[in-house]
Coordinates of C-alpha atoms and ligand atoms in Angstrom, one line a residue:
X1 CA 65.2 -112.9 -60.2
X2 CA 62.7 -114.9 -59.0
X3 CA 64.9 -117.0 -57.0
X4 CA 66.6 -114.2 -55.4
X5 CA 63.1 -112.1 -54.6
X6 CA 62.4 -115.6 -53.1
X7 CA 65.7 -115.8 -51.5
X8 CA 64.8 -111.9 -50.1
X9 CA 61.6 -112.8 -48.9
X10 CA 62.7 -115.8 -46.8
X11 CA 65.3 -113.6 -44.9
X12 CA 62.9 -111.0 -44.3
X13 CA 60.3 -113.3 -43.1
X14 CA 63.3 -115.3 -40.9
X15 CA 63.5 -111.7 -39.3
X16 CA 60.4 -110.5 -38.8
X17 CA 58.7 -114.3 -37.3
X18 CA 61.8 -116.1 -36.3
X19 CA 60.3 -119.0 -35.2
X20 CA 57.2 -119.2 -37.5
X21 CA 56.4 -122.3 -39.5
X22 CA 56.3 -122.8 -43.2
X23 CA 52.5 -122.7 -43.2
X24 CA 52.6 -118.7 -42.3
X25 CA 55.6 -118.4 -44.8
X26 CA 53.4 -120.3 -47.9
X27 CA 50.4 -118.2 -46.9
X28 CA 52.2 -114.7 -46.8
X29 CA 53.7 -115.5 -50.1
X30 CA 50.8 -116.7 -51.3
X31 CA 48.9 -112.8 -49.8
X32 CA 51.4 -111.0 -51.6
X33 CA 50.1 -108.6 -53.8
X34 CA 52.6 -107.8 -55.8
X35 CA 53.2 -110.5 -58.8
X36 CA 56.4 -112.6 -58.2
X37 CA 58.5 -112.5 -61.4
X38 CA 57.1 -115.5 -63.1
X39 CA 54.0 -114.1 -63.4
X40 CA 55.0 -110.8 -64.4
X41 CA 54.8 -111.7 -68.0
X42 CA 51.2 -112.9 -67.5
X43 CA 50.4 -109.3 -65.9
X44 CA 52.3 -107.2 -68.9
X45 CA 50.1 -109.1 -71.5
X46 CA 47.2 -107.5 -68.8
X47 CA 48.6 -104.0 -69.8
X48 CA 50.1 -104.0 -66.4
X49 CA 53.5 -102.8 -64.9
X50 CA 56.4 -104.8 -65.1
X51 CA 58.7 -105.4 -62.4
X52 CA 62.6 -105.7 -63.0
X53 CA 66.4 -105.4 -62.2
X54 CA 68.0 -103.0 -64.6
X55 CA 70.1 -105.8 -66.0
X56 CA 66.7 -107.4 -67.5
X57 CA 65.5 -104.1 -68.7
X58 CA 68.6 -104.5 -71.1
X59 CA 66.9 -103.9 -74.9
X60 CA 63.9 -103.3 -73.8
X61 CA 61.5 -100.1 -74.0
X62 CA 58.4 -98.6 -72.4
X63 CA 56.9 -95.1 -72.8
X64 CA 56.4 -94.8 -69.2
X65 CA 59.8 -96.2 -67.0
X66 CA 60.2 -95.6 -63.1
X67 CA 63.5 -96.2 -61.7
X68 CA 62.8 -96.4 -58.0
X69 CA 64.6 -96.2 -55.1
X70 CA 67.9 -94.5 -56.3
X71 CA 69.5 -94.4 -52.8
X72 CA 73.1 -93.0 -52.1
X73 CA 75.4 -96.5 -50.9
X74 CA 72.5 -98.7 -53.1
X75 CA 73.1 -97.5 -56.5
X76 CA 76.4 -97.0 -56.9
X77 CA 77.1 -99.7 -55.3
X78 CA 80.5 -100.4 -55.1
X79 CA 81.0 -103.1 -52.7
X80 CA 83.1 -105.9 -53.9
X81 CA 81.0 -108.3 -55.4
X82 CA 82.6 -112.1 -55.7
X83 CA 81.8 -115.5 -55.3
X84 CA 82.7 -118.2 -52.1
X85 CA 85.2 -119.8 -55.0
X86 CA 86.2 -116.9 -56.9
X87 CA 85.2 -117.8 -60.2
X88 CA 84.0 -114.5 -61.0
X89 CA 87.8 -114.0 -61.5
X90 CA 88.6 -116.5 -64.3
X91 CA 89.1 -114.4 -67.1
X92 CA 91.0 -116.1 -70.4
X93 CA 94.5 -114.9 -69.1
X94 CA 93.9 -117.1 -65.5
X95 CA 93.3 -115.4 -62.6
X96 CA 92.4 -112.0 -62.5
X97 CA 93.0 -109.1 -60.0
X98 CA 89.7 -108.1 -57.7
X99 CA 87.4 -105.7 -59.6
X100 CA 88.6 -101.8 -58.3
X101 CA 85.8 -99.9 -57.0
X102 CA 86.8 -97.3 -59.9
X103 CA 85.8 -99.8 -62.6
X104 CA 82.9 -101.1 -60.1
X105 CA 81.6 -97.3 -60.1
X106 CA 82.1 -97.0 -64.0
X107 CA 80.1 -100.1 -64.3
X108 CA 77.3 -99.4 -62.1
X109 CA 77.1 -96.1 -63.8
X110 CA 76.6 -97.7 -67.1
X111 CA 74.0 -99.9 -65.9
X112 CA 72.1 -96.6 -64.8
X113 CA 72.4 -95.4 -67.8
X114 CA 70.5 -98.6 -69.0
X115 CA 68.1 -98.1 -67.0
X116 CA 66.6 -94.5 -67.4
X117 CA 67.1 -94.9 -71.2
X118 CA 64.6 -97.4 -71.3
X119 CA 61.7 -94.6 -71.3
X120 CA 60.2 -93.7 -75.0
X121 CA 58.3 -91.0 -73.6
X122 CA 58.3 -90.2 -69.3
X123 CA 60.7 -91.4 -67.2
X124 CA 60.6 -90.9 -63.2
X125 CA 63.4 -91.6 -60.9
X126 CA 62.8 -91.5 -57.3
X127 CA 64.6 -91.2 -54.4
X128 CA 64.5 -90.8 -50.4
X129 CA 65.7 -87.6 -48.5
X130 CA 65.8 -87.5 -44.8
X131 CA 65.3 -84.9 -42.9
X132 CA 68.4 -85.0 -41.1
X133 CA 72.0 -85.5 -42.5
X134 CA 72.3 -88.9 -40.6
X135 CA 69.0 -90.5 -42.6
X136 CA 69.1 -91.3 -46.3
X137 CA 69.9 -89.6 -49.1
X138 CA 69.3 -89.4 -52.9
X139 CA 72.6 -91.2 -55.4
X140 CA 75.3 -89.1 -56.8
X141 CA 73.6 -90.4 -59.9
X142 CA 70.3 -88.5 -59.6
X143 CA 72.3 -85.2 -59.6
X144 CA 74.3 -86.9 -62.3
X145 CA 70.9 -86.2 -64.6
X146 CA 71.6 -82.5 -64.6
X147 CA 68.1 -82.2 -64.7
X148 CA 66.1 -79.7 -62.4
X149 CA 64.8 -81.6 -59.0
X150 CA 61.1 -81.1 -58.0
X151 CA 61.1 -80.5 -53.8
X152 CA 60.6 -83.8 -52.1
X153 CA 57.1 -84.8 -51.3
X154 CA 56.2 -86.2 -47.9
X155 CA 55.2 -89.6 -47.3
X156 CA 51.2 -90.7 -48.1
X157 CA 49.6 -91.0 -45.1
X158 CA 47.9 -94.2 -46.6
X159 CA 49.5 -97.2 -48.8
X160 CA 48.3 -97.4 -52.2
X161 CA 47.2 -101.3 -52.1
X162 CA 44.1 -102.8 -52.3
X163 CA 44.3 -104.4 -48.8
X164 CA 45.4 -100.8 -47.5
X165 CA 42.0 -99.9 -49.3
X166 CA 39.8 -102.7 -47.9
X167 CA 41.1 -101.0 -44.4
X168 CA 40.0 -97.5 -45.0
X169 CA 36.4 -99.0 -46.3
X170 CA 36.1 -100.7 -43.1
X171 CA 36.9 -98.2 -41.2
X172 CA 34.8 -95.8 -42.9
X173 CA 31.6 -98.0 -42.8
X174 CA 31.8 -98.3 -39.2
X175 CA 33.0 -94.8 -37.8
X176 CA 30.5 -93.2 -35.6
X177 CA 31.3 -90.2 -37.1
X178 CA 30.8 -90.6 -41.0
X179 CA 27.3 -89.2 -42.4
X180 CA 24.8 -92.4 -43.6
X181 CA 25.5 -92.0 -46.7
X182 CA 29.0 -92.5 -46.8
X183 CA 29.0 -95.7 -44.4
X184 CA 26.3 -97.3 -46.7
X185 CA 28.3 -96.3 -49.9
X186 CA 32.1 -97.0 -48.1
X187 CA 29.8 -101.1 -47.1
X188 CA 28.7 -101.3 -50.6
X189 CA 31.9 -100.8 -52.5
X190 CA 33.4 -103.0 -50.0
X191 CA 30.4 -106.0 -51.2
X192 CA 31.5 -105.4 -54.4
X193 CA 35.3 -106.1 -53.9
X194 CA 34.5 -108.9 -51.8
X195 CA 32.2 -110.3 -54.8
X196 CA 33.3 -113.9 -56.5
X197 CA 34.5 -113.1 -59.8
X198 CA 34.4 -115.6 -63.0
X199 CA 37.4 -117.2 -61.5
X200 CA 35.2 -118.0 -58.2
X201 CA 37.6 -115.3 -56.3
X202 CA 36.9 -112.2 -55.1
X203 CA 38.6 -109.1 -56.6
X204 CA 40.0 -108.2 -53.0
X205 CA 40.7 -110.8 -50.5
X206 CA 41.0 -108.2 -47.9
X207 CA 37.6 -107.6 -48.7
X208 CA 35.7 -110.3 -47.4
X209 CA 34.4 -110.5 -43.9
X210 CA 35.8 -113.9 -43.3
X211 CA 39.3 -113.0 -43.7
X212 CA 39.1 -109.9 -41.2
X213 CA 40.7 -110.1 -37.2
X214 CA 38.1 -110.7 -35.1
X215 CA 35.1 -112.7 -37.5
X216 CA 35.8 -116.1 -36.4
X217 CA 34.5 -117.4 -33.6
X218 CA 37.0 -118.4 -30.6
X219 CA 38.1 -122.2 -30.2
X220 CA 37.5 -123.8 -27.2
X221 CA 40.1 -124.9 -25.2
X222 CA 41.1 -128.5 -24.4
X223 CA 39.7 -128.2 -21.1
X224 CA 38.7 -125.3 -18.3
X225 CA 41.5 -123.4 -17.2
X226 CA 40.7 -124.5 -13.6
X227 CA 38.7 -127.6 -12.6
X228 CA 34.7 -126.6 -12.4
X229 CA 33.2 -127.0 -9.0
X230 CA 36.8 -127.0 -7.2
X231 CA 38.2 -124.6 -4.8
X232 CA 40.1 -122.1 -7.3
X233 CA 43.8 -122.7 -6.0
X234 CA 45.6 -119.0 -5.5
X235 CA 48.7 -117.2 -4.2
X236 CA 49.1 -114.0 -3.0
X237 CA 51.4 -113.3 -5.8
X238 CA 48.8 -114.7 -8.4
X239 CA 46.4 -112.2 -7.1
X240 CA 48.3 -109.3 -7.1
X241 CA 49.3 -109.9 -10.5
X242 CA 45.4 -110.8 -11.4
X243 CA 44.3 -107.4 -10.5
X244 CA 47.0 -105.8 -12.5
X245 CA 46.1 -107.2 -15.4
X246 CA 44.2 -110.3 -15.9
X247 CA 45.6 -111.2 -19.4
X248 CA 49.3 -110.8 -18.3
X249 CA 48.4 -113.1 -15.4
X250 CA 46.6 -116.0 -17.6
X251 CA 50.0 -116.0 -19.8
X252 CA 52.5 -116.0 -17.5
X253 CA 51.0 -118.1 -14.9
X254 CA 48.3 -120.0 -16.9
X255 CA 49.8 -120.1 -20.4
X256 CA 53.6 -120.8 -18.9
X257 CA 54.5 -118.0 -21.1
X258 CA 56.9 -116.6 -17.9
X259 CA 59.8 -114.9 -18.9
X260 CA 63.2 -116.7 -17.5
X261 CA 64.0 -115.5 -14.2
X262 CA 66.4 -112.3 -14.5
X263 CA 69.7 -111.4 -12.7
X264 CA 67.8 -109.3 -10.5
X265 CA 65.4 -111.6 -9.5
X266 CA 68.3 -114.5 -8.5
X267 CA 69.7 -111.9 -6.5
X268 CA 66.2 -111.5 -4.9
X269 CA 66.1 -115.0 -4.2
X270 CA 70.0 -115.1 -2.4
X271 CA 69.2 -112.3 -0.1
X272 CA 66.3 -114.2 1.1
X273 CA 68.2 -117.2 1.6
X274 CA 70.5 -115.0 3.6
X275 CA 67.5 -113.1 5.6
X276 CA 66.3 -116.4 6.7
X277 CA 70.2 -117.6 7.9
X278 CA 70.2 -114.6 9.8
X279 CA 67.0 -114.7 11.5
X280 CA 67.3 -118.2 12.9
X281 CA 70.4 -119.1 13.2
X282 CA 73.3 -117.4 15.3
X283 CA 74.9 -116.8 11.6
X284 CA 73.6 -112.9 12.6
X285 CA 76.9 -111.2 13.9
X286 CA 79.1 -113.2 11.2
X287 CA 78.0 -111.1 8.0
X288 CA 80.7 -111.7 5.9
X289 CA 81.1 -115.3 6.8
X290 CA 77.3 -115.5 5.3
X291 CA 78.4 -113.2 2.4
X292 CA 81.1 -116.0 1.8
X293 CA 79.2 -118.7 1.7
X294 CA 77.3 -117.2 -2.1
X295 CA 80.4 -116.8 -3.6
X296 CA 79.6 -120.1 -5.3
X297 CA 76.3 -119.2 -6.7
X298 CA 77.0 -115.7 -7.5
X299 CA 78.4 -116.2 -10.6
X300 CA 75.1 -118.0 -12.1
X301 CA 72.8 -115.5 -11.5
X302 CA 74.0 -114.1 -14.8
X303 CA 75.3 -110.3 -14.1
X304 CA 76.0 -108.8 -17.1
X305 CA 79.7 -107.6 -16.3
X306 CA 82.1 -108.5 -13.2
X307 CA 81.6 -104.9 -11.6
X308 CA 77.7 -105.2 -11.3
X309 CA 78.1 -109.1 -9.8
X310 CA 80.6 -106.9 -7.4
X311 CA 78.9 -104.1 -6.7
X312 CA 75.8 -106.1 -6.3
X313 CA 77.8 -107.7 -3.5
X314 CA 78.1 -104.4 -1.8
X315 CA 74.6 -104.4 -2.2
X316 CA 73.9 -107.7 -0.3
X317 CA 76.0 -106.4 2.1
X318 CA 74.1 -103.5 2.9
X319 CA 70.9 -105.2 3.0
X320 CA 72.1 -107.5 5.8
X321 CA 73.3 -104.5 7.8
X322 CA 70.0 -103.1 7.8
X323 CA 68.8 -106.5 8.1
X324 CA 70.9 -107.5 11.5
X325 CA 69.2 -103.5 12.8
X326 CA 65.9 -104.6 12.2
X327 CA 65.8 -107.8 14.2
X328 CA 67.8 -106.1 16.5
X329 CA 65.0 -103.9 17.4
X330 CA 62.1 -105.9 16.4
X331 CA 60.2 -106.5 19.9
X332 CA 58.0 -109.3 18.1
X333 CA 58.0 -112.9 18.6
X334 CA 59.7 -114.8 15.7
X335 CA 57.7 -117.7 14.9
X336 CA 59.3 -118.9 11.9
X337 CA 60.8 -117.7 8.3
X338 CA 59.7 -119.0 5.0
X339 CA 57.1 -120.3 6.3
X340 CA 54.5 -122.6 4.6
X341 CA 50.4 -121.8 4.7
X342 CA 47.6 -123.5 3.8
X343 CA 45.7 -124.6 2.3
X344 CA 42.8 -122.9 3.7
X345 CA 39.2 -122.7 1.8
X346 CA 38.2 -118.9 1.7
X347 CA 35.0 -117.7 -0.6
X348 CA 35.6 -120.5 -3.1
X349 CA 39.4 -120.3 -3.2
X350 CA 41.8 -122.4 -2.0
X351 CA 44.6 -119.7 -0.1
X352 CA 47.9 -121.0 0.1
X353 CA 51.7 -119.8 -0.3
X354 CA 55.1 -119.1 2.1
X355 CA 55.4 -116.1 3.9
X356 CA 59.2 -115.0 4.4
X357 CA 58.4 -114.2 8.5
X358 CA 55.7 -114.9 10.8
X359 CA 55.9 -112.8 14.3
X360 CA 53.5 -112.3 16.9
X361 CA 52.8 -109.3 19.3
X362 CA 52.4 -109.0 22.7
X363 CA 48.8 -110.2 22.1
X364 CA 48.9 -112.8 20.3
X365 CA 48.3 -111.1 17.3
X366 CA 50.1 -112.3 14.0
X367 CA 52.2 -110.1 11.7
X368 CA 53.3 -111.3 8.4
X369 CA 56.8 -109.5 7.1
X370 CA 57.6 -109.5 3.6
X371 CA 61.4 -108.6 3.1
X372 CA 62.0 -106.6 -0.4
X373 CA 65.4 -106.6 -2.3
X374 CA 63.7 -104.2 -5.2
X375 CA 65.7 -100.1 -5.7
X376 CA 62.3 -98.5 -4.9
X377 CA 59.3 -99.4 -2.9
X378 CA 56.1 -98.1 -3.3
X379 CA 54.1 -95.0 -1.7
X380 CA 52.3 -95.6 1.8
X381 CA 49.2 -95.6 -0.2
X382 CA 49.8 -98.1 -2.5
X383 CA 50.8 -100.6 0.2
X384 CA 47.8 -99.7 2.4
X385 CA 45.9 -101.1 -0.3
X386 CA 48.4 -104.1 -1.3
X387 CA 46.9 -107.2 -2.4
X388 CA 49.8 -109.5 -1.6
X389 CA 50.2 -108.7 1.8
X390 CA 46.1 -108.2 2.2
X391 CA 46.0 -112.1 0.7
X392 CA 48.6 -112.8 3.7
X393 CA 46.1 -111.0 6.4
X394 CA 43.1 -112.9 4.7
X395 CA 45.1 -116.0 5.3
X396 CA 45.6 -115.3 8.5
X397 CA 42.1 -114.7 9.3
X398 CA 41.1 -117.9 7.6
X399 CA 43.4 -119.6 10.1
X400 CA 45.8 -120.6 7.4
X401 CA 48.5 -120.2 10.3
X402 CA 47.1 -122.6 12.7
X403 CA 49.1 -125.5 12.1
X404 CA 52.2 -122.8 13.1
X405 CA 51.0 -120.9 15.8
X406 CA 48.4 -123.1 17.6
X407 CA 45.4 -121.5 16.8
X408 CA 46.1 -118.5 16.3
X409 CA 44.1 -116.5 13.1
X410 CA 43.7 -112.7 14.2
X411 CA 46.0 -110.4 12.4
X412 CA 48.0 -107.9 13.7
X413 CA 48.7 -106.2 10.1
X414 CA 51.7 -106.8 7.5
X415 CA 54.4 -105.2 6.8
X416 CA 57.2 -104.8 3.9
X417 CA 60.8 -104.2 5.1
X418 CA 62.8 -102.7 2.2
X419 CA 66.3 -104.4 2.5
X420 CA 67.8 -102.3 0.0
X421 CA 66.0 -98.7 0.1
X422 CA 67.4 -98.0 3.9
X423 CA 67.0 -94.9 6.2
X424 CA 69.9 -92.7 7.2
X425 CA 70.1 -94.6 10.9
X426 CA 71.3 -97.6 9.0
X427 CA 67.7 -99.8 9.4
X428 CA 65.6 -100.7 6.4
X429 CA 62.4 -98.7 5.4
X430 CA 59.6 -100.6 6.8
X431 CA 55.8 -99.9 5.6
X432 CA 52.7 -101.6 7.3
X433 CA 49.4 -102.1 6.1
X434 CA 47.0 -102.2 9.5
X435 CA 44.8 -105.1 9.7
X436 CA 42.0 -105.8 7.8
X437 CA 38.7 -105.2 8.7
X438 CA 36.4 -108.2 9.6
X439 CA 35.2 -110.2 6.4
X440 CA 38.8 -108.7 4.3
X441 CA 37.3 -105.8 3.0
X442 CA 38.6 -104.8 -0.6
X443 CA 41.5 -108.0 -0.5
X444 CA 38.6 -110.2 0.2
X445 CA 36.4 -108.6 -2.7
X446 CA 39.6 -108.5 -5.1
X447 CA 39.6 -112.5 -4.6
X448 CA 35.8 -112.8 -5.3
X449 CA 36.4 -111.5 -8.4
X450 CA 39.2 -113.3 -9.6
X451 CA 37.9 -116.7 -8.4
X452 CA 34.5 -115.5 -10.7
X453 CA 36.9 -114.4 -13.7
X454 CA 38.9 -117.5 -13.6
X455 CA 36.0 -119.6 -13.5
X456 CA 34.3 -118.1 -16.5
X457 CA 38.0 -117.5 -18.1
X458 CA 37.6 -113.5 -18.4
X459 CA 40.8 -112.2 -18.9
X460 CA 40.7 -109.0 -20.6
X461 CA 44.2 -106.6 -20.9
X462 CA 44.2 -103.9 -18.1
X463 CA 46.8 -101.9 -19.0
X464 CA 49.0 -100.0 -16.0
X465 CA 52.2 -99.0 -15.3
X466 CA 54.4 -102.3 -15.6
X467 CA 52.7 -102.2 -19.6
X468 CA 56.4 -101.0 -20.8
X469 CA 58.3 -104.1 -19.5
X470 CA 55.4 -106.6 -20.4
X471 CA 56.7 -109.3 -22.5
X472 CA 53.0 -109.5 -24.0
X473 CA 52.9 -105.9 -25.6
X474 CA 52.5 -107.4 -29.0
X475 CA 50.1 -109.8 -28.9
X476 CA 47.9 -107.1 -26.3
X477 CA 44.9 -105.7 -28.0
X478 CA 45.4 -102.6 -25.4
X479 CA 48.1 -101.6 -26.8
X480 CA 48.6 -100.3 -30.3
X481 CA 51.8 -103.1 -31.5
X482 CA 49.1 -105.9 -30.6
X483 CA 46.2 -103.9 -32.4
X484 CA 45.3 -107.4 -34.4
X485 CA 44.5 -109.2 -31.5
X486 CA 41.2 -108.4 -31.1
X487 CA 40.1 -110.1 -27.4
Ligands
SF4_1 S1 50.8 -104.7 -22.2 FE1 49.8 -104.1 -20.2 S2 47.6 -104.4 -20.6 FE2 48.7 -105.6 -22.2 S3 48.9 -107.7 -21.3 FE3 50.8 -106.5 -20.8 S4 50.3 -105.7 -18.7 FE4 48.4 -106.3 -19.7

């Protein structure tokens, strides 16, 4: 038994932490609070409760026997049991035919029978019933009792274990709301479990302050995330993403904790390839000759299913349609695509990045575009106060451009240009943000305070919409799945 509860433990533990070492394995095990079977002989001599299959109950009596978990496809069960060699099936004539489930049932039967006649005195079966007809369901055996069913109970709203109990102490002897008396008496009985015992240990681990979330004090790293009294090197992506949420940005971009890169994203990246072919080069008018030339790569960017890597083609397609309108009508000089910034020193940053097109206006003025492959774009408002094309116009104004444009550093505004969300005139939705006020305005006060957060390494969880796709939910302390983490 002890093996197999082992065995059990192991696979649940593979499950639930698939990559954890055998440290966290020997210390859950080792938390457990219910005895192992070994032991269980040392807590019956305690005048405790003895764990056991059925089959070990054989010849054996208590006055007070629970049989628990009496589940419909559990007990019966009549799966065919059997062995990777078959020996089960020696008998002393050879070979014997495979167990039928009829003599299966008739067997499982009588080792229920075992197990509810081991009561001298009180004997409790229990058993689960959903609320639905899909959920779970008591065994055929339960009815089998001909006895008279008590309506189910609903679940405790609280676990009967001492560590559940530690928990509600806890809580009780710091809620806000709880009289004096009760927080005093709710800390005392929790001194009390937490009290060394003749054995040196306390009665309830859970108990003392030193193994609760939160008491130790945080290890320092190997060294600051960013090198003290240096420029703090940023993108206009990186602080976008800071502002979103600091935490998510420190373990994607910090940590390397980045998700892989998704279909969606590689399909981001061809159509910029493709945007820039169009825009220099006389490859404009030829649009499925430039279509042609991703068949090669198409394949990797890891669609799911042929019909989305196709209809993602018609998709591309599209996109360059509006994409050959748009330049058609765009009365701005082209100065270059993908092209490179920086660095520039701006209020203890270093700015730097690509922007996918640089134009200028009639006077001089420079206009960063940012071409968008996403299904949606964002409301007028939220890209009138957009950090990533702010950072560009901040760049801009810190003459980040120079090298590209002779000089030039006042900005005309930014716009995106949604190559996949188009209007009904076949050109793509294009949404400015004016120019930024002298000195940056917000963008510029959104960078102060990342450079100061990054240089003091505050990254607290901001949660905002994007919080249901974030790969971090569980180790998040805004969010309830990463409620142990506490900072
Ligand atoms: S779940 Fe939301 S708040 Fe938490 S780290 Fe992710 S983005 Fe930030």
């Amino acid at each position: 038994d002890a093996v197999v509860a082992l065995f059990e433990s192991l696979a649940r533990f593979e499950e639930s932490r698939p990559h954890a070492g055998v440290s966290l394995l020997l210390a859950e095990l080792d938390a457990q609070e219910i005895p192992p079977a070994s032991r269980v002989e040392g807590v019956q001599a305690l005048g405790g409760v003895r764990l056991l299959t059925a089959h070990r109950a054989k010849g054996l009596e208590w006055d007070l026997v629970v049989v628990a978990g009496v589940q419909d496809g559990e007990w019966p069960d009549v799966r065919r049991r059997g062995s990777l060699l078959g020996a089960d099936r020696f008998g002393r004539a050879g070979v014997e035919p495979p167990t039928s489930p009829a003599t299966l049932l008739v067997d499982e039967r009588r080792l229920f029978y075992v197990a509810i006649t081991r009561a001298r005195r009180q004997l409790l079966v229990t058993a689960v019933q959903a609320a639905d007809d899909a959920g779970p369901r008591p065994s055929r055996f339960v009815e089998e009792l001909d006895i008279e069913i008590p309506p189910p109970v609903s679940a405790p709203d609280r676990l009967l274990s001492a560590r559940s109990l530690a928990g509600r102490l806890r809580r009780a002897a710091v809620d806000p709301a709880a009289s004096e008396p009760l927080r005093s008496a709710a800390a005392s009985v929790l001194a009390r479990l937490a009290a060394p015992g003749d054995d040196g240990r306390p009665a309830v681990e859970a108990a003392v302050p030193a193994q609760w979330w939160g008491m130790a004090e945080p290890t320092p790293g190997a060294g600051p995330v960013r090198p003290a009294g240096e420029p703090v090197r940023l993108s206009a992506s990186a602080l976008a993403a800071f502002e979103r949420c600091p935490l998510r940005w420190f373990l994607e971009r910090e940590a390397g904790a980045a998700a892989p890169a998704t279909a969606a994203q590689g399909f981001g990246t061809v159509l910029h390839a493709l945007a820039r072919l169009m825009s220099t080069g006389p490859a404009a008018e030829d649009i499925d000759g430039l279509l042609g030339r991703v068949d090669s790569v198409w394949e990797s960017l890891g669609f799911e299913a042929e019909w989305q890597a196709e209809r993602q083609k018609g998709t591309a397609r599209a996109a360059l349609l509006r994409l050959r309108e748009w330049l058609r009508t765009n009365d701005r000089e082209h100065l270059g695509s993908e092209v490179p910034f920086g660095p520039v020193d701006y209020a203890g940053a270093t700015l730097g990045g690509t922007v996918d097109r640089l134009d200028a206006d009639a006077d001089g003025r420079l206009h960063v575009v940012d071409f968008k492959t996403a299904n949606s774009k964002p409301s007028q408002a939220d890209v009138a106060a957009d950090l990533q094309l702010g950072f560009y116009q901040l760049a801009t104004q810190a003459g980040a451009f120079a090298d590209a444009t002779s000089g030039g550093s006042e900005s005309g505004g930014a716009e995106l240009v949604q190559l996949v969300d188009g209007r009904a005139d076949g050109s793509p939705s294009v949404q400015r943000q004016e120019a930024l006020p002298a000195g940056g305005g917000a963008v510029a006060a959104a960078l102060r305070g990342m450079v100061a957060a990054v240089l003091t390494e505050s990254f607290p969880a901001r949660p905002n919409d994007r919080c249901e796709r974030c790969a971090f939910r569980r180790a998040c302390p805004a969010q309830d799945a990463g409620g142990q983490v506490v900072t």
